[in-house]
Short mmCIF file of C-alpha atoms (C1' of nucleotides) in Angstrom, two decimals:
data_model
loop_
_atom_site.label_atom_id
_atom_site.label_comp_id
_atom_site.label_asym_id
_atom_site.label_seq_id
_atom_site.Cartn_x
_atom_site.Cartn_y
_atom_site.Cartn_z
CA MET A 1 -0.07 0.08 0.08
CA MET A 2 1.20 3.45 -0.98
CA ALA A 3 1.98 5.57 2.30
CA TYR A 4 2.83 8.86 2.74
CA TRP A 5 5.61 10.63 5.12
CA LEU A 6 6.48 13.80 6.28
CA MET A 7 10.42 14.61 6.87
CA LYS A 8 11.53 17.33 9.20
CA SER A 9 14.63 19.45 8.26
CA GLU A 10 16.11 22.78 9.62
CA PRO A 11 15.99 24.87 6.73
CA ASN A 12 19.23 26.68 7.98
CA VAL A 13 20.70 23.70 7.43
CA TYR A 14 19.09 21.88 4.57
CA SER A 15 15.96 23.27 3.07
CA ILE A 16 13.62 22.58 0.11
CA GLU A 17 15.65 25.35 -1.91
CA HIS A 18 18.67 23.21 -1.36
CA LEU A 19 16.81 19.80 -2.44
CA GLN A 20 15.32 21.60 -5.50
CA ARG A 21 18.95 22.84 -6.25
CA ASP A 22 20.41 19.46 -5.49
CA SER A 23 17.58 17.34 -7.35
CA SER A 24 18.28 14.37 -4.92
CA THR A 25 19.70 13.92 -1.73
CA LEU A 26 20.47 10.88 0.85
CA TRP A 27 18.72 11.70 3.97
CA ASP A 28 21.56 11.01 6.66
CA GLY A 29 21.53 11.72 10.45
CA VAL A 30 18.46 10.45 11.77
CA ARG A 31 19.49 9.00 15.03
CA ASN A 32 15.89 8.06 16.56
CA TYR A 33 15.09 4.30 16.68
CA GLN A 34 11.33 4.98 16.01
CA ALA A 35 12.17 7.34 12.95
CA ARG A 36 14.78 5.01 11.56
CA ASN A 37 11.99 2.22 11.72
CA PHE A 38 9.54 4.53 9.52
CA LEU A 39 12.76 5.00 7.13
CA ARG A 40 12.93 1.30 6.71
CA GLN A 41 9.30 1.07 6.01
CA MET A 42 9.58 3.45 3.11
CA GLN A 43 9.00 1.93 -0.63
CA VAL A 44 10.55 3.50 -3.68
CA GLY A 45 8.03 5.57 -5.53
CA GLU A 46 6.07 7.08 -2.15
CA ARG A 47 6.06 10.78 -0.95
CA ALA A 48 7.34 12.88 1.55
CA PHE A 49 6.19 16.10 2.53
CA PHE A 50 9.09 18.42 3.44
CA TYR A 51 8.56 20.02 6.96
CA HIS A 52 10.87 22.90 7.67
CA SER A 53 11.59 22.77 11.80
CA ASN A 54 13.04 25.16 14.08
CA ALA A 55 11.69 27.72 11.38
CA ASP A 56 9.71 30.86 11.34
CA PRO A 57 7.42 29.90 10.54
CA PRO A 58 7.45 25.91 10.40
CA GLY A 59 5.64 23.87 8.26
CA ILE A 60 5.03 22.02 5.12
CA PHE A 61 6.91 23.54 2.18
CA GLY A 62 7.17 21.13 -0.49
CA LEU A 63 7.00 17.59 -1.74
CA MET A 64 9.57 14.73 -2.54
CA GLU A 65 9.68 11.01 -3.67
CA ILE A 66 11.30 8.02 -2.20
CA THR A 67 13.69 6.77 -4.94
CA LYS A 68 16.00 4.71 -2.86
CA ILE A 69 15.63 2.74 -0.28
CA ASN A 70 16.84 0.47 2.89
CA LEU A 71 20.69 2.32 2.54
CA VAL A 72 23.00 2.17 5.36
CA ASP A 73 23.60 5.52 6.62
CA PRO A 74 27.48 6.06 5.98
CA SER A 75 27.84 8.93 8.33
CA GLN A 76 27.34 6.68 11.57
CA PHE A 77 30.98 5.24 10.17
CA ASP A 78 32.43 8.57 9.87
CA ALA A 79 34.43 9.95 12.95
CA ASN A 80 34.10 13.08 11.60
CA SER A 81 30.73 13.85 11.10
CA ALA A 82 28.16 15.14 13.56
CA TYR A 83 26.11 11.88 13.13
CA TYR A 84 29.26 9.52 14.29
CA ASP A 85 27.90 6.49 16.30
CA PRO A 86 30.92 4.86 17.90
CA LYS A 87 28.65 1.83 18.71
CA SER A 88 28.07 0.92 15.29
CA THR A 89 29.75 -1.25 13.12
CA VAL A 90 29.84 -2.21 9.22
CA ASP A 91 28.99 -5.61 9.98
CA LYS A 92 26.12 -4.55 11.91
CA PRO A 93 25.02 -0.96 11.59
CA ARG A 94 22.29 0.77 13.31
CA TRP A 95 20.93 3.50 10.95
CA TRP A 96 19.44 3.10 7.78
CA THR A 97 17.79 5.76 5.34
CA VAL A 98 16.93 6.56 2.02
CA VAL A 99 17.25 8.77 -1.21
CA VAL A 100 14.92 11.46 -1.74
CA THR A 101 14.23 13.31 -5.04
CA TYR A 102 12.54 17.10 -5.42
CA LEU A 103 9.21 17.05 -6.73
CA GLN A 104 7.54 20.51 -5.63
CA THR A 105 7.66 23.60 -3.76
CA CYS A 106 4.27 24.54 -2.22
CA THR A 107 2.64 27.22 -3.97
CA SER A 108 1.21 28.25 -0.27
CA PRO A 109 2.97 26.42 2.31
CA LEU A 110 0.66 25.11 5.06
CA THR A 111 2.34 26.20 8.71
CA LEU A 112 2.15 24.34 11.91
CA GLY A 113 -0.57 26.60 13.09
CA GLU A 114 -2.73 25.84 10.13
CA LEU A 115 -2.08 22.36 10.44
CA ARG A 116 -3.72 22.33 14.16
CA GLN A 117 -6.34 24.23 12.87
CA HIS A 118 -7.41 21.75 10.14
CA TYR A 119 -6.64 18.45 11.65
CA GLU A 120 -6.31 16.31 15.19
CA PRO A 121 -3.28 15.46 16.84
CA ALA A 122 -4.55 12.09 17.18
CA GLU A 123 -4.42 11.76 13.13
CA LEU A 124 -1.73 13.73 12.20
CA LEU A 125 1.86 13.08 14.45
CA VAL A 126 3.52 15.96 13.52
CA ILE A 127 1.03 18.44 15.68
CA ARG A 128 1.04 16.27 18.73
CA PRO A 129 2.36 18.53 21.49
CA GLY A 130 5.67 17.45 22.43
CA ASN A 131 6.53 15.43 19.06
CA ARG A 132 9.93 15.14 18.53
CA LEU A 133 10.06 12.42 15.72
CA SER A 134 11.98 13.49 12.49
CA VAL A 135 9.94 11.28 10.17
CA LEU A 136 6.46 10.36 10.41
CA PRO A 137 3.53 8.77 8.63
CA VAL A 138 0.90 10.59 7.14
CA PRO A 139 -2.62 9.18 6.98
CA PRO A 140 -3.32 8.86 2.95
CA GLU A 141 -6.61 11.17 3.87
CA ILE A 142 -4.84 14.03 5.17
CA ALA A 143 -2.02 13.73 2.62
CA LEU A 144 -4.92 14.01 -0.14
CA ASP A 145 -6.10 17.27 2.02
CA ILE A 146 -2.43 18.75 2.39
CA ALA A 147 -2.08 18.27 -1.24
CA ALA A 148 -5.05 19.71 -2.35
CA LYS A 149 -4.24 23.08 0.46
CA THR A 150 -0.64 23.45 -0.68
CA GLY A 151 -1.11 22.97 -4.43
CA LEU A 152 1.08 19.88 -4.33
CA ASN A 153 0.57 17.09 -6.82
CA LEU A 154 0.91 13.69 -4.77
"C1'" DG B 1 15.27 -3.34 35.39
"C1'" DC B 2 14.78 1.12 37.77
"C1'" DC B 3 15.63 5.83 37.63
"C1'" DA B 4 18.31 10.11 38.05
"C1'" DA B 5 21.09 13.22 35.03
"C1'" DC B 6 21.85 14.55 31.09
"C1'" DG B 7 21.46 15.89 26.29
"C1'" DT B 8 18.40 17.21 22.19
"C1'" DT B 9 14.39 18.78 19.89
"C1'" DG B 10 11.58 22.30 18.17
"C1'" DG B 11 8.26 25.54 19.15
"C1'" DC B 12 7.56 29.95 21.09
"C1'" DG C 1 17.07 32.49 24.92
"C1'" DC C 2 13.83 29.83 27.17
"C1'" DC C 3 11.79 25.65 28.47
"C1'" DA C 4 8.58 21.42 28.15
"C1'" DA C 5 8.55 16.89 26.37
"C1'" DC C 6 11.08 12.87 25.68
"C1'" DG C 7 15.10 9.72 24.46
"C1'" DT C 8 19.43 7.87 26.06
"C1'" DT C 9 22.80 6.70 29.14
"C1'" DG C 10 24.71 4.74 33.09
"C1'" DG C 11 25.02 3.47 38.05
"C1'" DC C 12 23.19 0.64 41.34
#
DNA sequence: GCCAACGTTGGC
DNA sequence: GCCAACGTTGGC
């Protein structure tokens, strides 16, 4: 079944504009087991909303496609990386990720405040108070509704 | 296995 | 910059 996702990035580190310029990128650095488990569920061709976190305003700014899956995140082995994990080994990696490809930038972004107005925290995990996951599923009905509101073609 | 201390996330 | 929420670590 086709699933929809939401993936967070801080725009001063890596924004939807960066992804548009790069076309594709390896989504590395996720170091939370629950988020990693969602990454491992992703299938080629699925869509993910690009969410700007720690931003003004925070919200959904674009759309991308999952183009490569089940990749070992190389930054876990790189002692010079901020994402280095000394407990991870090449034989037993802990962290996997995907490659995402740019599809679209929102004609009108959906801010966190607007998401809170339209949806329920029980349905849309990103608006749950205290939520800290950087990779989250979005129920298909909500994904379609978000696409309609933001001018994105799923 | 418990839990206090600590670190990180991310909205405001 | 503050701080609440939450995950992880490590002593016991």
